[in-house]
PDB file of C-alpha atoms in Angstrom:
ATOM      1  CA  UNK O  91      40.590 -21.144 -38.005  1.00  0.00           C
ATOM      2  CA  UNK O  92      38.573 -21.518 -41.179  1.00  0.00           C
ATOM      3  CA  UNK O  93      34.858 -22.048 -40.464  1.00  0.00           C
ATOM      4  CA  UNK O  94      33.410 -21.342 -43.942  1.00  0.00           C
ATOM      5  CA  UNK O  95      34.715 -21.956 -47.443  1.00  0.00           C
ATOM      6  CA  UNK O  96      31.563 -21.850 -49.573  1.00  0.00           C
ATOM      7  CA  UNK O  97      33.073 -19.886 -52.451  1.00  0.00           C
ATOM      8  CA  UNK O  98      36.653 -21.181 -52.122  1.00  0.00           C
ATOM      9  CA  UNK O  99      36.637 -24.944 -51.356  1.00  0.00           C
ATOM     10  CA  UNK O 100      39.869 -25.528 -53.311  1.00  0.00           C
ATOM     11  CA  UNK O 101      41.681 -22.707 -51.503  1.00  0.00           C
ATOM     12  CA  UNK O 102      40.447 -23.081 -47.907  1.00  0.00           C
ATOM     13  CA  UNK O 103      39.945 -26.193 -45.799  1.00  0.00           C
ATOM     14  CA  UNK O 104      37.358 -26.153 -43.038  1.00  0.00           C
ATOM     15  CA  UNK O 105      38.711 -26.336 -39.449  1.00  0.00           C
ATOM     16  CA  UNK O 106      42.276 -25.617 -40.637  1.00  0.00           C
ATOM     17  CA  UNK O 107      44.431 -22.938 -39.025  1.00  0.00           C
ATOM     18  CA  UNK O 108      45.671 -20.320 -41.511  1.00  0.00           C
ATOM     19  CA  UNK O 109      48.290 -17.636 -41.124  1.00  0.00           C
ATOM     20  CA  UNK O 110      46.989 -14.061 -41.365  1.00  0.00           C
ATOM     21  CA  UNK O 111      49.158 -11.461 -43.089  1.00  0.00           C
ATOM     22  CA  UNK O 112      48.698  -8.052 -41.411  1.00  0.00           C
ATOM     23  CA  UNK O 113      46.861  -5.668 -43.760  1.00  0.00           C
ATOM     24  CA  UNK O 114      45.059  -2.632 -42.291  1.00  0.00           C
ATOM     25  CA  UNK O 115      43.201  -1.728 -45.484  1.00  0.00           C
ATOM     26  CA  UNK O 116      41.646  -5.160 -45.941  1.00  0.00           C
ATOM     27  CA  UNK O 117      40.547  -5.247 -42.304  1.00  0.00           C
ATOM     28  CA  UNK O 118      38.557  -2.051 -42.744  1.00  0.00           C
ATOM     29  CA  UNK O 119      36.744  -3.733 -45.672  1.00  0.00           C
ATOM     30  CA  UNK O 120      35.775  -6.836 -43.669  1.00  0.00           C
ATOM     31  CA  UNK O 121      38.450  -8.958 -45.313  1.00  0.00           C
ATOM     32  CA  UNK O 122      41.498 -10.866 -44.079  1.00  0.00           C
ATOM     33  CA  UNK O 123      44.687 -11.496 -46.002  1.00  0.00           C
ATOM     34  CA  UNK O 124      45.308 -15.243 -45.606  1.00  0.00           C
ATOM     35  CA  UNK O 125      48.038 -17.554 -46.829  1.00  0.00           C
ATOM     36  CA  UNK O 126      45.823 -20.199 -48.408  1.00  0.00           C
ATOM     37  CA  UNK O 127      46.363 -23.681 -49.834  1.00  0.00           C
ATOM     38  CA  UNK O 128      48.255 -22.238 -52.812  1.00  0.00           C
ATOM     39  CA  UNK O 129      50.911 -20.881 -50.448  1.00  0.00           C
ATOM     40  CA  UNK O 130      50.161 -17.319 -51.598  1.00  0.00           C
ATOM     41  CA  UNK O 131      48.251 -14.632 -49.689  1.00  0.00           C
ATOM     42  CA  UNK O 132      44.781 -13.644 -50.862  1.00  0.00           C
ATOM     43  CA  UNK O 133      41.874 -11.698 -49.426  1.00  0.00           C
ATOM     44  CA  UNK O 134      38.909 -13.605 -47.983  1.00  0.00           C
ATOM     45  CA  UNK O 135      35.826 -12.530 -46.032  1.00  0.00           C
ATOM     46  CA  UNK O 136      36.671 -12.196 -42.344  1.00  0.00           C
ATOM     47  CA  UNK O 137      33.435 -14.075 -41.577  1.00  0.00           C
ATOM     48  CA  UNK O 138      35.080 -17.211 -42.971  1.00  0.00           C
ATOM     49  CA  UNK O 139      37.433 -17.332 -39.971  1.00  0.00           C
ATOM     50  CA  UNK O 140      37.322 -17.331 -36.189  1.00  0.00           C
ATOM     51  CA  UNK O 141      40.312 -16.225 -34.121  1.00  0.00           C
ATOM     52  CA  UNK O 142      41.826 -18.823 -31.812  1.00  0.00           C
ATOM     53  CA  UNK O 143      44.415 -18.484 -29.080  1.00  0.00           C
ATOM     54  CA  UNK O 144      47.169 -21.089 -29.101  1.00  0.00           C
ATOM     55  CA  UNK O 145      48.922 -22.202 -25.945  1.00  0.00           C
ATOM     56  CA  UNK O 146      52.653 -21.345 -25.750  1.00  0.00           C
ATOM     57  CA  UNK O 147      53.540 -24.995 -26.383  1.00  0.00           C
ATOM     58  CA  UNK O 148      51.437 -25.093 -29.552  1.00  0.00           C
ATOM     59  CA  UNK O 149      52.835 -21.734 -30.728  1.00  0.00           C
ATOM     60  CA  UNK O 150      56.352 -23.138 -30.349  1.00  0.00           C
ATOM     61  CA  UNK O 151      55.447 -26.335 -32.205  1.00  0.00           C
ATOM     62  CA  UNK O 152      53.929 -24.308 -35.074  1.00  0.00           C
ATOM     63  CA  UNK O 153      57.042 -22.108 -35.314  1.00  0.00           C
ATOM     64  CA  UNK O 154      59.320 -25.161 -35.390  1.00  0.00           C
ATOM     65  CA  UNK O 155      57.186 -26.816 -38.070  1.00  0.00           C
ATOM     66  CA  UNK O 156      57.341 -23.742 -40.353  1.00  0.00           C
TER      67      UNK O 156
END
């Protein structure tokens, strides 16, 4: 979930859940590859996000909505 967007207010919405694209290299640099509001994946500081755990029912609803 996005908790900071200071430098990217047009690309990231606070309190919104974003999909992470696995990327080992960016993780070692303190960055996350995120599919942002443009629909494309870009690197953002990992500190801008907090991990959340979705219940199985919410996971299913998200998959069906995609």
